[in-house]
Amino acid sequence: MASLNPERPLAVVTGASSGIGRELARLAAQDGHDLVIAADQGPLDEAARDFRALGANVEAVEADLSTSFGVDKLMLAVGGRPVDVLVANAGHGLGHAFLDKPFNEARHVVDTNITGTLDLLHRVATGMRQRGRGRILITGSIAGLMPGSFQAVYNGTKAFIDSFSFALRNELKDTGISVTCLMPGPTETHFFERADMLDTQIGTEDKASPAEVAAEGWDAMNKGQDHVVAGWKNKVSAAMTNVVPDSMLAEQHRKTAEPGSARH
Ligand SMILES: NC(=O)c1ccc[n+]([C@@H]2O[C@H](COP(=O)([O-])OP(=O)(O)OC[C@H]3O[C@@H](n4cnc5c(N)ncnc54)[C@H](OP(=O)(O)O)[C@@H]3O)[C@@H](O)[C@H]2O)c1
């Protein structure tokens, strides 16, 4: 805590060691925020060095945010300092058929993407409501708009997060706090490797750059928008989910996410 400067706004960014979260933390640093960043096992020190080079004071917290203990550890690093921006971004997927993976791996996806995210939001947004100001950016996904055969638990968690984000925004509409849901489509990060999906079509096709996705999210948050679907292709995919039956979306997802579906 001692290294943070009370004169500068504070952004808390989870999942800042790589991918979209790292780019979001970079944007926060470029915009003059100090940072408390968190990840589980990723190269956080290296990320922290990058952000310090941009003038930010940075506190890096290694914590498994699927657990209350991990969220406690992150909040301890925040140390009661007012949080101006919360980027609740940490999350991970899980490929393969539901029954072909041990249940504890599915549980970790749920506990990270839903329970840990909500625990953190509850604690930070309570402080924001007391002060009557704050911005929250939650990384949902267009995956939440479709049943995710061979990634069923992940898509379910993102359906929860997408929905929750809109509801929380509505509950907080007269409080000075804005809630924005960043809904990326497939993005070039460690996500697919970590989810064991490198032999799938979706895991091997061209994807959006995390810097571009983060820029769209950061911009939408600063404008106080309710959500942004990153990239025009994903805007089309998202619109399609309104008219295509869920059974067809599930079949389509099978084609891109089933193990062995990669086009070599
Ligand atoms: N890539 C995509 O195609 C895509 C599309 C839509 C939405 N998203 C969402 O975007 C967010 C960021 O993912 P990404 O694509 O940038 O993947 P990534 O490069 O794997 O980054 C994920 C970040 O979350 C952290 N994280 C994961 N589980 C954690 C846990 N239990 N506790 C603490 N930190 C944890 C990771 O840290 P460790 O490595 O240390 O665990 C890492 O910093 C996720 O919520 C993901 O669901 C991704």
CSV table of N, CA and C in Angstrom, one decimal, residues 31-189:
chain,number,residue,atom,x,y,z
A,31,ASP,N,-3.7,6.3,-18.6
A,31,ASP,CA,-4.7,7.3,-18.2
A,31,ASP,C,-4.4,7.9,-16.8
A,32,GLY,N,-3.3,7.6,-16.2
A,32,GLY,CA,-2.9,8.2,-15.0
A,32,GLY,C,-3.4,7.5,-13.7
A,33,HIS,N,-3.8,6.3,-13.8
A,33,HIS,CA,-4.2,5.6,-12.6
A,33,HIS,C,-3.0,4.9,-11.9
A,34,ASP,N,-3.0,4.8,-10.6
A,34,ASP,CA,-2.2,3.8,-9.9
A,34,ASP,C,-3.0,2.5,-10.0
A,35,LEU,N,-2.3,1.4,-9.8
A,35,LEU,CA,-2.9,0.1,-10.0
A,35,LEU,C,-2.7,-0.9,-8.9
A,36,VAL,N,-3.7,-1.6,-8.6
A,36,VAL,CA,-3.6,-2.9,-7.9
A,36,VAL,C,-4.0,-3.9,-8.9
A,37,ILE,N,-3.0,-4.8,-9.2
A,37,ILE,CA,-3.3,-5.8,-10.2
A,37,ILE,C,-3.2,-7.2,-9.6
A,38,ALA,N,-3.9,-8.1,-10.1
A,38,ALA,CA,-3.9,-9.5,-9.6
A,38,ALA,C,-4.0,-10.5,-10.6
A,39,ALA,N,-3.3,-11.6,-10.4
A,39,ALA,CA,-3.4,-12.8,-11.2
A,39,ALA,C,-3.1,-14.0,-10.3
A,40,ASP,N,-3.3,-15.2,-10.8
A,40,ASP,CA,-3.0,-16.4,-10.0
A,40,ASP,C,-1.6,-16.8,-10.0
A,41,GLN,N,-1.1,-17.2,-11.3
A,41,GLN,CA,0.3,-17.7,-11.4
A,41,GLN,C,1.0,-17.0,-12.5
A,42,GLY,N,0.4,-16.1,-13.2
A,42,GLY,CA,1.0,-15.4,-14.3
A,42,GLY,C,2.2,-14.5,-14.0
A,43,PRO,N,2.9,-14.0,-15.0
A,43,PRO,CA,4.1,-13.2,-14.8
A,43,PRO,C,3.7,-11.8,-14.4
A,44,LEU,N,3.2,-11.6,-13.1
A,44,LEU,CA,2.7,-10.3,-12.7
A,44,LEU,C,3.8,-9.3,-12.5
A,45,ASP,N,5.0,-9.8,-12.1
A,45,ASP,CA,6.1,-8.8,-11.8
A,45,ASP,C,6.5,-8.1,-13.1
A,46,GLU,N,6.6,-8.9,-14.2
A,46,GLU,CA,6.9,-8.3,-15.5
A,46,GLU,C,5.9,-7.3,-15.9
A,47,ALA,N,4.6,-7.6,-15.7
A,47,ALA,CA,3.5,-6.7,-16.1
A,47,ALA,C,3.6,-5.4,-15.2
A,48,ALA,N,3.9,-5.6,-13.9
A,48,ALA,CA,4.0,-4.5,-13.0
A,48,ALA,C,5.1,-3.5,-13.5
A,49,ARG,N,6.2,-4.1,-13.9
A,49,ARG,CA,7.4,-3.3,-14.4
A,49,ARG,C,6.9,-2.4,-15.6
A,50,ASP,N,6.2,-3.1,-16.5
A,50,ASP,CA,5.7,-2.3,-17.7
A,50,ASP,C,4.8,-1.1,-17.3
A,51,PHE,N,3.9,-1.4,-16.3
A,51,PHE,CA,3.0,-0.3,-15.9
A,51,PHE,C,3.7,0.8,-15.1
A,52,ARG,N,4.8,0.4,-14.4
A,52,ARG,CA,5.5,1.4,-13.6
A,52,ARG,C,6.3,2.3,-14.6
A,53,ALA,N,6.7,1.7,-15.7
A,53,ALA,CA,7.4,2.5,-16.8
A,53,ALA,C,6.5,3.6,-17.4
A,54,LEU,N,5.2,3.4,-17.2
A,54,LEU,CA,4.2,4.4,-17.7
A,54,LEU,C,3.8,5.4,-16.6
A,55,GLY,N,4.5,5.3,-15.5
A,55,GLY,CA,4.3,6.3,-14.4
A,55,GLY,C,3.4,5.9,-13.3
A,56,ALA,N,2.8,4.7,-13.4
A,56,ALA,CA,1.9,4.2,-12.3
A,56,ALA,C,2.6,3.6,-11.1
A,57,ASN,N,2.1,3.8,-10.0
A,57,ASN,CA,2.5,3.1,-8.8
A,57,ASN,C,1.7,1.8,-8.8
A,58,VAL,N,2.4,0.7,-8.6
A,58,VAL,CA,1.7,-0.6,-8.8
A,58,VAL,C,1.9,-1.5,-7.7
A,59,GLU,N,0.8,-2.1,-7.2
A,59,GLU,CA,0.8,-3.2,-6.2
A,59,GLU,C,0.4,-4.5,-6.9
A,60,ALA,N,1.2,-5.5,-6.9
A,60,ALA,CA,0.9,-6.7,-7.6
A,60,ALA,C,0.6,-7.8,-6.6
A,61,VAL,N,-0.6,-8.4,-6.8
A,61,VAL,CA,-1.1,-9.4,-5.8
A,61,VAL,C,-1.2,-10.8,-6.5
A,62,GLU,N,-0.5,-11.8,-6.0
A,62,GLU,CA,-0.7,-13.1,-6.5
A,62,GLU,C,-1.8,-13.8,-5.7
A,63,ALA,N,-2.9,-14.1,-6.3
A,63,ALA,CA,-4.0,-14.7,-5.6
A,63,ALA,C,-4.9,-15.5,-6.5
A,64,ASP,N,-5.4,-16.6,-5.9
A,64,ASP,CA,-6.4,-17.4,-6.7
A,64,ASP,C,-7.7,-16.8,-6.4
A,65,LEU,N,-8.3,-16.0,-7.3
A,65,LEU,CA,-9.5,-15.3,-7.1
A,65,LEU,C,-10.8,-16.1,-7.1
A,66,SER,N,-10.6,-17.5,-7.3
A,66,SER,CA,-11.7,-18.3,-7.2
A,66,SER,C,-12.1,-18.6,-5.7
A,67,THR,N,-11.2,-18.1,-4.8
A,67,THR,CA,-11.4,-18.4,-3.4
A,67,THR,C,-11.6,-17.1,-2.6
A,68,SER,N,-12.3,-17.1,-1.5
A,68,SER,CA,-12.5,-16.0,-0.6
A,68,SER,C,-11.2,-15.5,-0.1
A,69,PHE,N,-10.3,-16.5,0.2
A,69,PHE,CA,-9.0,-16.1,0.7
A,69,PHE,C,-8.2,-15.2,-0.3
A,70,GLY,N,-8.3,-15.6,-1.6
A,70,GLY,CA,-7.7,-14.8,-2.7
A,70,GLY,C,-8.3,-13.4,-2.8
A,71,VAL,N,-9.6,-13.3,-2.7
A,71,VAL,CA,-10.2,-12.0,-2.7
A,71,VAL,C,-9.8,-11.2,-1.5
A,72,ASP,N,-9.7,-11.8,-0.3
A,72,ASP,CA,-9.3,-11.2,0.9
A,72,ASP,C,-7.9,-10.6,0.6
A,73,LYS,N,-7.0,-11.4,0.0
A,73,LYS,CA,-5.6,-10.9,-0.2
A,73,LYS,C,-5.6,-9.7,-1.1
A,74,LEU,N,-6.4,-9.7,-2.1
A,74,LEU,CA,-6.5,-8.6,-3.0
A,74,LEU,C,-7.0,-7.3,-2.3
A,75,MET,N,-8.1,-7.5,-1.5
A,75,MET,CA,-8.6,-6.4,-0.8
A,75,MET,C,-7.6,-5.8,0.3
A,76,LEU,N,-6.8,-6.7,0.8
A,76,LEU,CA,-5.8,-6.3,1.8
A,76,LEU,C,-4.8,-5.3,1.1
A,77,ALA,N,-4.5,-5.7,-0.1
A,77,ALA,CA,-3.5,-4.8,-0.9
A,77,ALA,C,-4.2,-3.5,-1.2
A,78,VAL,N,-5.5,-3.5,-1.5
A,78,VAL,CA,-6.2,-2.2,-1.7
A,78,VAL,C,-6.1,-1.4,-0.5
A,79,GLY,N,-6.3,-2.0,0.7
A,79,GLY,CA,-6.0,-1.4,2.0
A,79,GLY,C,-7.0,-0.3,2.3
A,80,GLY,N,-8.2,-0.3,1.8
A,80,GLY,CA,-9.2,0.7,2.2
A,80,GLY,C,-9.1,2.0,1.3
A,81,ARG,N,-8.1,2.0,0.4
A,81,ARG,CA,-8.0,3.2,-0.5
A,81,ARG,C,-9.2,3.2,-1.4
A,82,PRO,N,-9.8,4.3,-1.7
A,82,PRO,CA,-11.0,4.4,-2.6
A,82,PRO,C,-10.6,3.8,-4.0
A,83,VAL,N,-11.5,3.0,-4.5
A,83,VAL,CA,-11.2,2.4,-5.9
A,83,VAL,C,-12.1,3.2,-6.8
A,84,ASP,N,-11.4,3.9,-7.8
A,84,ASP,CA,-12.1,4.7,-8.8
A,84,ASP,C,-12.6,3.8,-10.0
A,85,VAL,N,-11.8,2.8,-10.3
A,85,VAL,CA,-12.1,1.9,-11.4
A,85,VAL,C,-11.9,0.5,-11.0
A,86,LEU,N,-12.9,-0.4,-11.2
A,86,LEU,CA,-12.7,-1.8,-11.0
A,86,LEU,C,-12.8,-2.5,-12.4
A,87,VAL,N,-11.8,-3.2,-12.7
A,87,VAL,CA,-11.9,-4.0,-14.0
A,87,VAL,C,-11.9,-5.5,-13.5
A,88,ALA,N,-13.1,-6.1,-13.5
A,88,ALA,CA,-13.2,-7.5,-13.1
A,88,ALA,C,-13.1,-8.4,-14.3
A,89,ASN,N,-11.9,-8.8,-14.6
A,89,ASN,CA,-11.6,-9.4,-15.8
A,89,ASN,C,-11.1,-10.9,-15.7
A,90,ALA,N,-10.5,-11.2,-14.6
A,90,ALA,CA,-9.9,-12.6,-14.4
A,90,ALA,C,-11.0,-13.6,-14.8
A,91,GLY,N,-10.5,-14.6,-15.5
A,91,GLY,CA,-11.4,-15.7,-15.9
A,91,GLY,C,-10.7,-16.7,-16.7
A,92,HIS,N,-11.3,-17.9,-16.8
A,92,HIS,CA,-10.7,-18.9,-17.7
A,92,HIS,C,-11.7,-19.9,-18.2
A,93,GLY,N,-11.4,-20.6,-19.2
A,93,GLY,CA,-12.3,-21.5,-19.8
A,93,GLY,C,-11.9,-23.0,-19.6
A,94,LEU,N,-12.6,-23.9,-20.2
A,94,LEU,CA,-12.4,-25.3,-20.0
A,94,LEU,C,-13.0,-26.0,-21.2
A,95,GLY,N,-12.1,-26.5,-22.1
A,95,GLY,CA,-12.6,-27.2,-23.3
A,95,GLY,C,-13.0,-28.7,-22.9
A,96,HIS,N,-13.3,-29.4,-24.0
A,96,HIS,CA,-13.7,-30.8,-23.9
A,96,HIS,C,-15.1,-31.0,-23.4
A,97,ALA,N,-15.6,-32.2,-23.6
A,97,ALA,CA,-17.0,-32.5,-23.1
A,97,ALA,C,-17.1,-32.4,-21.6
A,98,PHE,N,-18.2,-32.0,-21.1
A,98,PHE,CA,-18.4,-31.8,-19.6
A,98,PHE,C,-18.0,-33.1,-18.9
A,99,LEU,N,-18.4,-34.3,-19.4
A,99,LEU,CA,-18.2,-35.5,-18.6
A,99,LEU,C,-16.8,-36.0,-18.8
A,100,ASP,N,-16.0,-35.4,-19.7
A,100,ASP,CA,-14.7,-35.9,-19.9
A,100,ASP,C,-13.6,-35.1,-19.1
A,101,LYS,N,-14.1,-34.2,-18.3
A,101,LYS,CA,-13.2,-33.4,-17.4
A,101,LYS,C,-13.5,-33.7,-16.0
A,102,PRO,N,-12.5,-33.7,-15.1
A,102,PRO,CA,-12.9,-33.9,-13.7
A,102,PRO,C,-13.7,-32.7,-13.2
A,103,PHE,N,-14.7,-33.0,-12.3
A,103,PHE,CA,-15.6,-31.9,-11.9
A,103,PHE,C,-14.9,-30.8,-11.2
A,104,ASN,N,-13.8,-31.0,-10.5
A,104,ASN,CA,-13.1,-29.9,-9.8
A,104,ASN,C,-12.6,-28.9,-10.8
A,105,GLU,N,-12.3,-29.3,-12.0
A,105,GLU,CA,-11.8,-28.3,-13.0
A,105,GLU,C,-13.0,-27.4,-13.4
A,106,ALA,N,-14.2,-28.0,-13.6
A,106,ALA,CA,-15.4,-27.2,-13.9
A,106,ALA,C,-15.7,-26.3,-12.8
A,107,ARG,N,-15.6,-26.8,-11.6
A,107,ARG,CA,-15.9,-26.0,-10.4
A,107,ARG,C,-15.0,-24.8,-10.3
A,108,HIS,N,-13.7,-25.0,-10.7
A,108,HIS,CA,-12.8,-23.8,-10.7
A,108,HIS,C,-13.2,-22.7,-11.6
A,109,VAL,N,-13.7,-23.1,-12.8
A,109,VAL,CA,-14.2,-22.2,-13.8
A,109,VAL,C,-15.3,-21.4,-13.2
A,110,VAL,N,-16.3,-22.1,-12.6
A,110,VAL,CA,-17.4,-21.4,-11.9
A,110,VAL,C,-17.0,-20.5,-10.8
A,111,ASP,N,-16.1,-21.0,-10.0
A,111,ASP,CA,-15.6,-20.3,-8.8
A,111,ASP,C,-14.8,-19.0,-9.2
A,112,THR,N,-14.1,-19.1,-10.3
A,112,THR,CA,-13.3,-18.0,-10.7
A,112,THR,C,-14.2,-17.0,-11.4
A,113,ASN,N,-14.9,-17.5,-12.5
A,113,ASN,CA,-15.7,-16.5,-13.3
A,113,ASN,C,-16.9,-16.0,-12.7
A,114,ILE,N,-17.5,-16.7,-11.8
A,114,ILE,CA,-18.7,-16.2,-11.1
A,114,ILE,C,-18.5,-15.8,-9.7
A,115,THR,N,-18.2,-16.8,-8.8
A,115,THR,CA,-18.2,-16.6,-7.4
A,115,THR,C,-17.2,-15.6,-7.0
A,116,GLY,N,-15.9,-15.8,-7.4
A,116,GLY,CA,-14.9,-14.8,-7.1
A,116,GLY,C,-15.1,-13.4,-7.6
A,117,THR,N,-15.6,-13.4,-8.9
A,117,THR,CA,-15.9,-12.1,-9.5
A,117,THR,C,-17.0,-11.3,-8.7
A,118,LEU,N,-18.1,-12.1,-8.3
A,118,LEU,CA,-19.1,-11.4,-7.5
A,118,LEU,C,-18.7,-11.0,-6.2
A,119,ASP,N,-17.8,-11.8,-5.5
A,119,ASP,CA,-17.3,-11.5,-4.2
A,119,ASP,C,-16.5,-10.2,-4.3
A,120,LEU,N,-15.7,-10.0,-5.3
A,120,LEU,CA,-14.9,-8.8,-5.4
A,120,LEU,C,-15.8,-7.6,-5.8
A,121,LEU,N,-16.8,-7.8,-6.7
A,121,LEU,CA,-17.7,-6.7,-7.0
A,121,LEU,C,-18.5,-6.3,-5.8
A,122,HIS,N,-18.9,-7.2,-5.0
A,122,HIS,CA,-19.7,-6.8,-3.8
A,122,HIS,C,-18.9,-5.9,-2.9
A,123,ARG,N,-17.6,-6.3,-2.7
A,123,ARG,CA,-16.8,-5.6,-1.7
A,123,ARG,C,-16.4,-4.2,-2.3
A,124,VAL,N,-16.0,-4.2,-3.5
A,124,VAL,CA,-15.5,-2.9,-4.1
A,124,VAL,C,-16.7,-1.9,-4.4
A,125,ALA,N,-17.8,-2.5,-4.9
A,125,ALA,CA,-18.9,-1.6,-5.3
A,125,ALA,C,-19.6,-1.1,-4.0
A,126,THR,N,-19.5,-1.8,-2.9
A,126,THR,CA,-20.1,-1.2,-1.7
A,126,THR,C,-19.4,0.1,-1.3
A,127,GLY,N,-18.0,0.1,-1.4
A,127,GLY,CA,-17.3,1.3,-1.2
A,127,GLY,C,-17.6,2.4,-2.2
A,128,MET,N,-17.8,2.0,-3.4
A,128,MET,CA,-18.1,3.0,-4.4
A,128,MET,C,-19.5,3.6,-4.1
A,129,ARG,N,-20.4,2.8,-3.7
A,129,ARG,CA,-21.8,3.4,-3.4
A,129,ARG,C,-21.7,4.3,-2.3
A,130,GLN,N,-20.9,4.0,-1.3
A,130,GLN,CA,-20.7,4.9,-0.1
A,130,GLN,C,-20.2,6.3,-0.6
A,131,ARG,N,-19.3,6.3,-1.5
A,131,ARG,CA,-18.7,7.5,-2.0
A,131,ARG,C,-19.5,8.2,-3.1
A,132,GLY,N,-20.4,7.4,-3.7
A,132,GLY,CA,-21.3,7.9,-4.8
A,132,GLY,C,-20.6,8.1,-6.1
A,133,ARG,N,-19.5,7.3,-6.3
A,133,ARG,CA,-18.8,7.4,-7.6
A,133,ARG,C,-18.0,6.1,-7.9
A,134,GLY,N,-17.8,5.8,-9.2
A,134,GLY,CA,-17.0,4.7,-9.6
A,134,GLY,C,-17.3,4.2,-10.9
A,135,ARG,N,-16.4,3.5,-11.5
A,135,ARG,CA,-16.6,2.9,-12.8
A,135,ARG,C,-16.2,1.4,-12.7
A,136,ILE,N,-17.1,0.6,-13.3
A,136,ILE,CA,-16.8,-0.9,-13.2
A,136,ILE,C,-16.9,-1.4,-14.6
A,137,LEU,N,-15.9,-2.1,-15.0
A,137,LEU,CA,-15.8,-2.8,-16.3
A,137,LEU,C,-15.7,-4.3,-16.0
A,138,ILE,N,-16.7,-5.1,-16.5
A,138,ILE,CA,-16.7,-6.5,-16.2
A,138,ILE,C,-16.5,-7.2,-17.6
A,139,THR,N,-15.5,-8.2,-17.6
A,139,THR,CA,-15.3,-8.9,-18.9
A,139,THR,C,-16.3,-10.1,-18.9
A,140,GLY,N,-17.3,-9.9,-19.7
A,140,GLY,CA,-18.2,-11.0,-20.0
A,140,GLY,C,-17.7,-11.7,-21.3
A,141,SER,N,-18.6,-12.0,-22.2
A,141,SER,CA,-18.2,-12.6,-23.5
A,141,SER,C,-19.5,-12.8,-24.4
A,142,ILE,N,-19.2,-12.8,-25.7
A,142,ILE,CA,-20.3,-13.2,-26.5
A,142,ILE,C,-20.6,-14.7,-26.4
A,143,ALA,N,-19.7,-15.4,-25.7
A,143,ALA,CA,-19.9,-16.8,-25.4
A,143,ALA,C,-21.1,-17.0,-24.5
A,144,GLY,N,-21.4,-15.9,-23.8
A,144,GLY,CA,-22.6,-16.0,-22.9
A,144,GLY,C,-23.9,-15.9,-23.6
A,145,LEU,N,-23.9,-15.7,-24.9
A,145,LEU,CA,-25.1,-15.5,-25.7
A,145,LEU,C,-25.5,-16.9,-26.4
A,146,MET,N,-24.6,-17.9,-26.3
A,146,MET,CA,-24.8,-19.1,-27.0
A,146,MET,C,-24.4,-20.3,-26.1
A,147,PRO,N,-25.2,-21.5,-26.2
A,147,PRO,CA,-24.8,-22.7,-25.5
A,147,PRO,C,-23.5,-23.2,-26.1
A,148,GLY,N,-22.5,-23.4,-25.2
A,148,GLY,CA,-21.1,-23.7,-25.7
A,148,GLY,C,-20.8,-25.2,-25.6
A,149,SER,N,-21.3,-26.0,-26.5
A,149,SER,CA,-21.0,-27.4,-26.6
A,149,SER,C,-19.4,-27.5,-26.6
A,150,PHE,N,-18.9,-28.4,-25.8
A,150,PHE,CA,-17.5,-28.7,-25.6
A,150,PHE,C,-16.8,-27.5,-24.9
A,151,GLN,N,-17.6,-26.6,-24.3
A,151,GLN,CA,-17.1,-25.5,-23.5
A,151,GLN,C,-18.3,-25.1,-22.7
A,152,ALA,N,-19.1,-26.1,-22.3
A,152,ALA,CA,-20.4,-25.8,-21.8
A,152,ALA,C,-20.4,-25.0,-20.5
A,153,VAL,N,-19.5,-25.3,-19.6
A,153,VAL,CA,-19.5,-24.6,-18.3
A,153,VAL,C,-19.0,-23.2,-18.5
A,154,TYR,N,-18.0,-23.0,-19.3
A,154,TYR,CA,-17.5,-21.6,-19.5
A,154,TYR,C,-18.6,-20.7,-20.1
A,155,ASN,N,-19.3,-21.2,-21.1
A,155,ASN,CA,-20.3,-20.3,-21.7
A,155,ASN,C,-21.4,-20.0,-20.7
A,156,GLY,N,-21.7,-21.0,-19.9
A,156,GLY,CA,-22.7,-20.8,-18.9
A,156,GLY,C,-22.3,-19.7,-17.9
A,157,THR,N,-21.0,-19.7,-17.5
A,157,THR,CA,-20.5,-18.7,-16.6
A,157,THR,C,-20.6,-17.3,-17.2
A,158,LYS,N,-20.3,-17.2,-18.5
A,158,LYS,CA,-20.4,-15.9,-19.2
A,158,LYS,C,-21.8,-15.5,-19.4
A,159,ALA,N,-22.7,-16.4,-19.6
A,159,ALA,CA,-24.2,-16.0,-19.6
A,159,ALA,C,-24.6,-15.4,-18.3
A,160,PHE,N,-24.1,-16.0,-17.2
A,160,PHE,CA,-24.4,-15.4,-15.9
A,160,PHE,C,-23.8,-14.0,-15.8
A,161,ILE,N,-22.5,-13.9,-16.2
A,161,ILE,CA,-21.8,-12.6,-16.0
A,161,ILE,C,-22.4,-11.5,-16.9
A,162,ASP,N,-22.7,-11.8,-18.2
A,162,ASP,CA,-23.3,-10.8,-19.1
A,162,ASP,C,-24.7,-10.3,-18.4
A,163,SER,N,-25.5,-11.3,-18.0
A,163,SER,CA,-26.8,-10.9,-17.4
A,163,SER,C,-26.6,-10.1,-16.1
A,164,PHE,N,-25.7,-10.6,-15.3
A,164,PHE,CA,-25.5,-10.0,-14.0
A,164,PHE,C,-25.0,-8.5,-14.2
A,165,SER,N,-24.2,-8.3,-15.2
A,165,SER,CA,-23.7,-7.0,-15.4
A,165,SER,C,-24.8,-6.0,-15.7
A,166,PHE,N,-25.7,-6.4,-16.6
A,166,PHE,CA,-26.8,-5.5,-16.9
A,166,PHE,C,-27.7,-5.2,-15.7
A,167,ALA,N,-27.9,-6.2,-14.9
A,167,ALA,CA,-28.8,-6.1,-13.7
A,167,ALA,C,-28.1,-5.2,-12.7
A,168,LEU,N,-26.8,-5.4,-12.4
A,168,LEU,CA,-26.1,-4.6,-11.4
A,168,LEU,C,-26.1,-3.1,-11.9
A,169,ARG,N,-25.9,-2.9,-13.2
A,169,ARG,CA,-25.9,-1.6,-13.7
A,169,ARG,C,-27.3,-0.9,-13.4
A,170,ASN,N,-28.3,-1.6,-13.6
A,170,ASN,CA,-29.7,-1.1,-13.4
A,170,ASN,C,-29.9,-0.7,-11.9
A,171,GLU,N,-29.4,-1.7,-11.0
A,171,GLU,CA,-29.6,-1.4,-9.6
A,171,GLU,C,-28.8,-0.2,-9.2
A,172,LEU,N,-27.7,0.1,-9.8
A,172,LEU,CA,-26.8,1.2,-9.4
A,172,LEU,C,-27.0,2.5,-10.2
A,173,LYS,N,-28.2,2.5,-11.0
A,173,LYS,CA,-28.3,3.6,-11.9
A,173,LYS,C,-28.3,5.0,-11.3
A,174,ASP,N,-28.8,5.2,-10.1
A,174,ASP,CA,-28.8,6.5,-9.5
A,174,ASP,C,-27.7,6.7,-8.4
A,175,THR,N,-26.7,6.0,-8.5
A,175,THR,CA,-25.6,6.0,-7.5
A,175,THR,C,-24.3,6.7,-7.9
A,176,GLY,N,-24.2,7.1,-9.1
A,176,GLY,CA,-22.9,7.6,-9.6
A,176,GLY,C,-22.0,6.6,-10.0
A,177,ILE,N,-22.4,5.3,-10.1
A,177,ILE,CA,-21.5,4.2,-10.5
A,177,ILE,C,-22.0,3.7,-11.8
A,178,SER,N,-21.1,3.5,-12.8
A,178,SER,CA,-21.5,2.9,-14.0
A,178,SER,C,-20.9,1.5,-14.1
A,179,VAL,N,-21.7,0.7,-14.7
A,179,VAL,CA,-21.2,-0.7,-14.9
A,179,VAL,C,-21.3,-1.0,-16.4
A,180,THR,N,-20.2,-1.5,-17.0
A,180,THR,CA,-20.1,-1.8,-18.4
A,180,THR,C,-19.6,-3.2,-18.6
A,181,CYS,N,-20.3,-3.9,-19.5
A,181,CYS,CA,-19.9,-5.3,-19.8
A,181,CYS,C,-19.1,-5.3,-21.1
A,182,LEU,N,-17.8,-5.7,-21.0
A,182,LEU,CA,-17.0,-5.9,-22.2
A,182,LEU,C,-17.3,-7.3,-22.7
A,183,MET,N,-17.8,-7.5,-24.0
A,183,MET,CA,-18.1,-8.8,-24.5
A,183,MET,C,-17.2,-9.1,-25.7
A,184,PRO,N,-16.1,-9.6,-25.5
A,184,PRO,CA,-15.2,-10.0,-26.6
A,184,PRO,C,-15.7,-11.3,-27.3
A,185,GLY,N,-15.2,-11.5,-28.5
A,185,GLY,CA,-15.3,-12.8,-29.2
A,185,GLY,C,-13.9,-13.4,-29.1
A,186,PRO,N,-13.6,-14.4,-29.9
A,186,PRO,CA,-12.3,-15.1,-29.8
A,186,PRO,C,-11.2,-14.0,-29.9
A,187,THR,N,-10.3,-14.1,-29.0
A,187,THR,CA,-9.2,-13.1,-28.9
A,187,THR,C,-7.9,-13.9,-28.7
A,188,GLU,N,-6.8,-13.3,-29.3
A,188,GLU,CA,-5.5,-14.0,-29.2
A,188,GLU,C,-4.8,-13.8,-27.9
A,189,THR,N,-5.1,-14.7,-27.0
A,189,THR,CA,-4.5,-14.7,-25.6
A,189,THR,C,-4.1,-16.1,-25.2
